[in-house]
Amino acid sequence: KQWYQRRVRGDNIFITRNGIIEAISRDQPLTHKNSILKIEDAHFFVSETQFLDALKNTFHLSHEQSVEILNKEKARKNYHPKGIRIAAVFAQPVTIGTIVTHHHHPLEMPLAHIGYPTTDKNPFLFELTYNKSLYPLIFNPSEQTGVLLPPEIDWLQEETEEISKNHGKQEVYEAISKRLLPF
């Protein structure tokens, strides 16, 4: 921990699967003003100097032993232009300032509900943007939108058309919402 605090300056990207949402004040509910996100493990990159310092200070290796390990990592092609990728379990959870969740990650909705800053779209906008089966709902009829979509056979499109023929706009919106519920 000491070498990391002393040597790492600026931002780093932590790649991890899980996070913990915690209340800052235990006697209040989770809100955007009362919550933080922490991680317990991650993959991240360190520079050559940081890697050597970590080996010396954490594992008490000599400079020669540390350089030997560094050279082995380079020979294994584990050295990247960004540095050396480390997989670590932290001694204490690390507080995270912002997050980019993978689409449909379990933390995506809880983080959105507490207003945690993300660098991506909210789940509903993401689904509308990237779920190509919803394009007919967005861009049709083409004579009104000016967007020509290629014909496709898609059960979701057929289901949506059936709903829109037999029901009004509200039912179509409800059908879209039901499709997004699991995410």
PDB file of C-alpha atoms in Angstrom:
ATOM      1  CA  LYS A   1       0.000   0.000   0.000  1.00  0.00           C
ATOM      2  CA  GLN A   2       2.792   2.410   0.871  1.00  0.00           C
ATOM      3  CA  TRP A   3       4.564   2.180  -2.495  1.00  0.00           C
ATOM      4  CA  TYR A   4       1.274   2.675  -4.313  1.00  0.00           C
ATOM      5  CA  GLN A   5       0.344   5.833  -2.415  1.00  0.00           C
ATOM      6  CA  ARG A   6       3.836   7.228  -2.825  1.00  0.00           C
ATOM      7  CA  ARG A   7       4.403   6.432  -6.516  1.00  0.00           C
ATOM      8  CA  VAL A   8       1.050   6.547  -8.317  1.00  0.00           C
ATOM      9  CA  ARG A   9      -0.145   9.984  -9.237  1.00  0.00           C
ATOM     10  CA  GLY A  10      -3.133  10.840 -11.369  1.00  0.00           C
ATOM     11  CA  ASP A  11      -5.820   8.515 -12.604  1.00  0.00           C
ATOM     12  CA  ASN A  12      -5.739   4.813 -13.163  1.00  0.00           C
ATOM     13  CA  ILE A  13      -8.322   2.560 -14.734  1.00  0.00           C
ATOM     14  CA  PHE A  14      -9.384  -0.368 -12.596  1.00  0.00           C
ATOM     15  CA  ILE A  15     -10.974  -3.281 -14.443  1.00  0.00           C
ATOM     16  CA  THR A  16     -13.164  -5.352 -12.156  1.00  0.00           C
ATOM     17  CA  ARG A  17     -16.386  -7.328 -12.137  1.00  0.00           C
ATOM     18  CA  ASN A  18     -17.825  -6.302  -8.799  1.00  0.00           C
ATOM     19  CA  GLY A  19     -18.320  -3.306  -6.607  1.00  0.00           C
ATOM     20  CA  ILE A  20     -19.834  -2.458  -3.266  1.00  0.00           C
ATOM     21  CA  ILE A  21     -22.227   0.438  -2.833  1.00  0.00           C
ATOM     22  CA  GLU A  22     -21.928   1.788   0.701  1.00  0.00           C
ATOM     23  CA  ALA A  23     -23.702   4.524   2.590  1.00  0.00           C
ATOM     24  CA  ILE A  24     -21.370   7.186   3.948  1.00  0.00           C
ATOM     25  CA  SER A  25     -23.678   7.711   6.895  1.00  0.00           C
ATOM     26  CA  ARG A  26     -25.177   4.475   8.170  1.00  0.00           C
ATOM     27  CA  ASP A  27     -28.298   6.170   9.586  1.00  0.00           C
ATOM     28  CA  GLN A  28     -29.443   7.547   6.193  1.00  0.00           C
ATOM     29  CA  PRO A  29     -30.694   5.803   3.032  1.00  0.00           C
ATOM     30  CA  LEU A  30     -28.525   5.384  -0.062  1.00  0.00           C
ATOM     31  CA  THR A  31     -28.710   8.504  -2.226  1.00  0.00           C
ATOM     32  CA  HIS A  32     -26.335  10.264  -4.582  1.00  0.00           C
ATOM     33  CA  LYS A  33     -25.219  12.460  -1.662  1.00  0.00           C
ATOM     34  CA  ASN A  34     -24.835   9.601   0.782  1.00  0.00           C
ATOM     35  CA  SER A  35     -23.154   6.798  -1.166  1.00  0.00           C
ATOM     36  CA  ILE A  36     -19.791   5.700  -2.464  1.00  0.00           C
ATOM     37  CA  LEU A  37     -18.666   2.841  -4.658  1.00  0.00           C
ATOM     38  CA  LYS A  38     -15.766   0.667  -3.535  1.00  0.00           C
ATOM     39  CA  ILE A  39     -13.924  -2.220  -5.143  1.00  0.00           C
ATOM     40  CA  GLU A  40     -11.979  -4.995  -3.466  1.00  0.00           C
ATOM     41  CA  ASP A  41     -10.009  -6.312  -6.451  1.00  0.00           C
ATOM     42  CA  ALA A  42      -9.042  -5.218  -9.953  1.00  0.00           C
ATOM     43  CA  HIS A  43      -6.720  -5.438 -12.898  1.00  0.00           C
ATOM     44  CA  PHE A  44      -4.731  -2.276 -13.608  1.00  0.00           C
ATOM     45  CA  PHE A  45      -1.530  -1.125 -15.275  1.00  0.00           C
ATOM     46  CA  VAL A  46       1.611   0.095 -13.513  1.00  0.00           C
ATOM     47  CA  SER A  47       4.759   1.568 -14.996  1.00  0.00           C
ATOM     48  CA  GLU A  48       8.064  -0.268 -15.019  1.00  0.00           C
ATOM     49  CA  THR A  49       9.312   1.900 -12.136  1.00  0.00           C
ATOM     50  CA  GLN A  50       6.164   1.257 -10.097  1.00  0.00           C
ATOM     51  CA  PHE A  51       6.455  -2.484 -10.744  1.00  0.00           C
ATOM     52  CA  LEU A  52      10.103  -2.556  -9.607  1.00  0.00           C
ATOM     53  CA  ASP A  53       9.287  -0.462  -6.510  1.00  0.00           C
ATOM     54  CA  ALA A  54       6.421  -2.797  -5.609  1.00  0.00           C
ATOM     55  CA  LEU A  55       8.636  -5.867  -5.880  1.00  0.00           C
ATOM     56  CA  LYS A  56      11.343  -4.258  -3.736  1.00  0.00           C
ATOM     57  CA  ASN A  57       9.086  -2.718  -1.095  1.00  0.00           C
ATOM     58  CA  THR A  58       6.291  -5.286  -0.853  1.00  0.00           C
ATOM     59  CA  PHE A  59       8.270  -8.500  -1.320  1.00  0.00           C
ATOM     60  CA  HIS A  60      11.618  -7.140  -0.060  1.00  0.00           C
ATOM     61  CA  LEU A  61      13.484  -8.223  -3.189  1.00  0.00           C
ATOM     62  CA  SER A  62      16.815  -6.830  -4.257  1.00  0.00           C
ATOM     63  CA  HIS A  63      17.066  -4.572  -7.295  1.00  0.00           C
ATOM     64  CA  GLU A  64      18.637  -7.436  -9.290  1.00  0.00           C
ATOM     65  CA  GLN A  65      15.850  -9.872  -8.341  1.00  0.00           C
ATOM     66  CA  SER A  66      13.195  -7.279  -9.233  1.00  0.00           C
ATOM     67  CA  VAL A  67      14.800  -6.597 -12.636  1.00  0.00           C
ATOM     68  CA  GLU A  68      14.976 -10.345 -13.293  1.00  0.00           C
ATOM     69  CA  ILE A  69      11.235 -10.704 -12.655  1.00  0.00           C
ATOM     70  CA  LEU A  70      10.531  -7.654 -14.855  1.00  0.00           C
ATOM     71  CA  ASN A  71      12.557  -9.188 -17.687  1.00  0.00           C
ATOM     72  CA  LYS A  72      10.660 -12.486 -17.338  1.00  0.00           C
ATOM     73  CA  GLU A  73       7.367 -10.581 -17.611  1.00  0.00           C
ATOM     74  CA  LYS A  74       8.629  -8.835 -20.745  1.00  0.00           C
ATOM     75  CA  ALA A  75       9.756 -12.185 -22.227  1.00  0.00           C
ATOM     76  CA  ARG A  76       6.266 -13.608 -21.576  1.00  0.00           C
ATOM     77  CA  LYS A  77       4.852 -10.626 -23.485  1.00  0.00           C
ATOM     78  CA  ASN A  78       3.167  -9.320 -20.335  1.00  0.00           C
ATOM     79  CA  TYR A  79       4.630  -5.875 -20.906  1.00  0.00           C
ATOM     80  CA  HIS A  80       2.250  -3.541 -22.711  1.00  0.00           C
ATOM     81  CA  PRO A  81       2.810   0.075 -23.853  1.00  0.00           C
ATOM     82  CA  LYS A  82       0.522   1.077 -20.949  1.00  0.00           C
ATOM     83  CA  GLY A  83       2.773  -0.793 -18.533  1.00  0.00           C
ATOM     84  CA  ILE A  84       2.475  -4.097 -16.739  1.00  0.00           C
ATOM     85  CA  ARG A  85      -0.997  -5.401 -16.034  1.00  0.00           C
ATOM     86  CA  ILE A  86      -1.435  -6.338 -12.399  1.00  0.00           C
ATOM     87  CA  ALA A  87      -4.230  -8.418 -10.892  1.00  0.00           C
ATOM     88  CA  ALA A  88      -4.614  -7.447  -7.248  1.00  0.00           C
ATOM     89  CA  VAL A  89      -6.812  -7.986  -4.238  1.00  0.00           C
ATOM     90  CA  PHE A  90      -6.621  -4.819  -2.163  1.00  0.00           C
ATOM     91  CA  ALA A  91      -5.883  -4.920   1.580  1.00  0.00           C
ATOM     92  CA  GLN A  92      -8.747  -2.429   2.007  1.00  0.00           C
ATOM     93  CA  PRO A  93     -11.547  -1.540  -0.429  1.00  0.00           C
ATOM     94  CA  VAL A  94     -10.662   1.287  -2.819  1.00  0.00           C
ATOM     95  CA  THR A  95     -13.146   4.141  -3.375  1.00  0.00           C
ATOM     96  CA  ILE A  96     -13.992   4.727  -7.041  1.00  0.00           C
ATOM     97  CA  GLY A  97     -14.836   8.148  -8.461  1.00  0.00           C
ATOM     98  CA  THR A  98     -16.626   7.150 -11.661  1.00  0.00           C
ATOM     99  CA  ILE A  99     -17.586   3.944 -13.421  1.00  0.00           C
ATOM    100  CA  VAL A 100     -18.217   2.586 -16.872  1.00  0.00           C
ATOM    101  CA  THR A 101     -20.337  -0.514 -16.451  1.00  0.00           C
ATOM    102  CA  HIS A 102     -20.496  -3.209 -19.052  1.00  0.00           C
ATOM    103  CA  HIS A 103     -23.953  -3.293 -20.615  1.00  0.00           C
ATOM    104  CA  HIS A 104     -26.412  -5.179 -18.362  1.00  0.00           C
ATOM    105  CA  HIS A 105     -24.031  -5.329 -15.390  1.00  0.00           C
ATOM    106  CA  PRO A 106     -25.963  -6.025 -12.135  1.00  0.00           C
ATOM    107  CA  LEU A 107     -24.717  -2.770 -10.578  1.00  0.00           C
ATOM    108  CA  GLU A 108     -25.889  -0.653 -13.514  1.00  0.00           C
ATOM    109  CA  MET A 109     -29.416   0.023 -12.210  1.00  0.00           C
ATOM    110  CA  PRO A 110     -28.540   0.484  -8.502  1.00  0.00           C
ATOM    111  CA  LEU A 111     -25.851   2.982  -9.497  1.00  0.00           C
ATOM    112  CA  ALA A 112     -28.283   4.817 -11.782  1.00  0.00           C
ATOM    113  CA  HIS A 113     -30.897   4.968  -8.993  1.00  0.00           C
ATOM    114  CA  ILE A 114     -28.520   6.589  -6.518  1.00  0.00           C
ATOM    115  CA  GLY A 115     -27.263   9.018  -9.166  1.00  0.00           C
ATOM    116  CA  TYR A 116     -23.693   7.739  -9.278  1.00  0.00           C
ATOM    117  CA  PRO A 117     -21.711   9.518 -12.000  1.00  0.00           C
ATOM    118  CA  THR A 118     -21.059   7.302 -14.988  1.00  0.00           C
ATOM    119  CA  THR A 119     -19.429   7.980 -18.311  1.00  0.00           C
ATOM    120  CA  ASP A 120     -22.035   6.131 -20.332  1.00  0.00           C
ATOM    121  CA  LYS A 121     -25.715   6.453 -21.153  1.00  0.00           C
ATOM    122  CA  ASN A 122     -28.401   5.370 -18.739  1.00  0.00           C
ATOM    123  CA  PRO A 123     -29.676   1.817 -19.364  1.00  0.00           C
ATOM    124  CA  PHE A 124     -32.851   2.871 -21.187  1.00  0.00           C
ATOM    125  CA  LEU A 125     -31.009   5.134 -23.650  1.00  0.00           C
ATOM    126  CA  PHE A 126     -28.329   2.496 -24.141  1.00  0.00           C
ATOM    127  CA  GLU A 127     -30.969  -0.089 -25.035  1.00  0.00           C
ATOM    128  CA  LEU A 128     -32.712   2.281 -27.443  1.00  0.00           C
ATOM    129  CA  THR A 129     -29.402   3.131 -29.110  1.00  0.00           C
ATOM    130  CA  TYR A 130     -27.910  -0.333 -29.432  1.00  0.00           C
ATOM    131  CA  ASN A 131     -30.841  -2.730 -29.572  1.00  0.00           C
ATOM    132  CA  LYS A 132     -31.264  -2.830 -33.335  1.00  0.00           C
ATOM    133  CA  SER A 133     -34.595  -4.643 -33.029  1.00  0.00           C
ATOM    134  CA  LEU A 134     -36.086  -1.430 -31.622  1.00  0.00           C
ATOM    135  CA  TYR A 135     -35.106   0.607 -34.696  1.00  0.00           C
ATOM    136  CA  PRO A 136     -38.459   0.052 -36.427  1.00  0.00           C
ATOM    137  CA  LEU A 137     -40.178   1.623 -33.418  1.00  0.00           C
ATOM    138  CA  ILE A 138     -37.831   4.583 -33.527  1.00  0.00           C
ATOM    139  CA  PHE A 139     -37.504   5.203 -37.284  1.00  0.00           C
ATOM    140  CA  ASN A 140     -40.764   4.001 -38.830  1.00  0.00           C
ATOM    141  CA  PRO A 141     -42.805   4.897 -40.726  1.00  0.00           C
ATOM    142  CA  SER A 142     -39.962   5.811 -43.041  1.00  0.00           C
ATOM    143  CA  GLU A 143     -42.059   8.340 -44.986  1.00  0.00           C
ATOM    144  CA  GLN A 144     -42.307  10.385 -41.771  1.00  0.00           C
ATOM    145  CA  THR A 145     -38.785   9.848 -40.419  1.00  0.00           C
ATOM    146  CA  GLY A 146     -36.867   9.801 -43.704  1.00  0.00           C
ATOM    147  CA  VAL A 147     -34.902   6.763 -42.476  1.00  0.00           C
ATOM    148  CA  LEU A 148     -34.977   3.681 -44.691  1.00  0.00           C
ATOM    149  CA  LEU A 149     -34.379   0.463 -42.817  1.00  0.00           C
ATOM    150  CA  PRO A 150     -33.444  -2.765 -44.583  1.00  0.00           C
ATOM    151  CA  PRO A 151     -36.119  -5.446 -44.416  1.00  0.00           C
ATOM    152  CA  GLU A 152     -35.521  -8.104 -41.829  1.00  0.00           C
ATOM    153  CA  ILE A 153     -37.353 -10.985 -40.266  1.00  0.00           C
ATOM    154  CA  ASP A 154     -37.350 -10.436 -36.570  1.00  0.00           C
ATOM    155  CA  TRP A 155     -39.729 -11.867 -34.010  1.00  0.00           C
ATOM    156  CA  LEU A 156     -39.327  -8.775 -31.857  1.00  0.00           C
ATOM    157  CA  GLN A 157     -40.299  -6.491 -34.717  1.00  0.00           C
ATOM    158  CA  GLU A 158     -43.306  -8.672 -35.594  1.00  0.00           C
ATOM    159  CA  GLU A 159     -44.391  -8.749 -31.950  1.00  0.00           C
ATOM    160  CA  THR A 160     -44.073  -4.975 -31.715  1.00  0.00           C
ATOM    161  CA  GLU A 161     -46.095  -4.457 -34.902  1.00  0.00           C
ATOM    162  CA  GLU A 162     -48.800  -6.759 -33.579  1.00  0.00           C
ATOM    163  CA  ILE A 163     -48.974  -4.804 -30.330  1.00  0.00           C
ATOM    164  CA  SER A 164     -49.098  -1.472 -32.156  1.00  0.00           C
ATOM    165  CA  LYS A 165     -51.916  -2.664 -34.478  1.00  0.00           C
ATOM    166  CA  ASN A 166     -54.095  -3.857 -31.630  1.00  0.00           C
ATOM    167  CA  HIS A 167     -53.173  -1.253 -29.020  1.00  0.00           C
ATOM    168  CA  GLY A 168     -52.193   2.371 -28.661  1.00  0.00           C
ATOM    169  CA  LYS A 169     -48.833   4.067 -28.155  1.00  0.00           C
ATOM    170  CA  GLN A 170     -48.931   3.585 -24.393  1.00  0.00           C
ATOM    171  CA  GLU A 171     -49.087  -0.196 -24.779  1.00  0.00           C
ATOM    172  CA  VAL A 172     -46.124  -0.093 -27.187  1.00  0.00           C
ATOM    173  CA  TYR A 173     -44.102   1.887 -24.628  1.00  0.00           C
ATOM    174  CA  GLU A 174     -45.132  -0.578 -21.917  1.00  0.00           C
ATOM    175  CA  ALA A 175     -44.019  -3.484 -24.127  1.00  0.00           C
ATOM    176  CA  ILE A 176     -40.612  -1.854 -24.623  1.00  0.00           C
ATOM    177  CA  SER A 177     -40.325  -1.274 -20.875  1.00  0.00           C
ATOM    178  CA  LYS A 178     -41.181  -4.931 -20.157  1.00  0.00           C
ATOM    179  CA  ARG A 179     -38.441  -6.030 -22.563  1.00  0.00           C
ATOM    180  CA  LEU A 180     -35.945  -3.887 -20.663  1.00  0.00           C
ATOM    181  CA  LEU A 181     -37.044  -4.917 -17.149  1.00  0.00           C
ATOM    182  CA  PRO A 182     -34.515  -7.708 -16.613  1.00  0.00           C
ATOM    183  CA  PHE A 183     -31.711  -5.243 -17.295  1.00  0.00           C
TER     184      PHE A 183
END
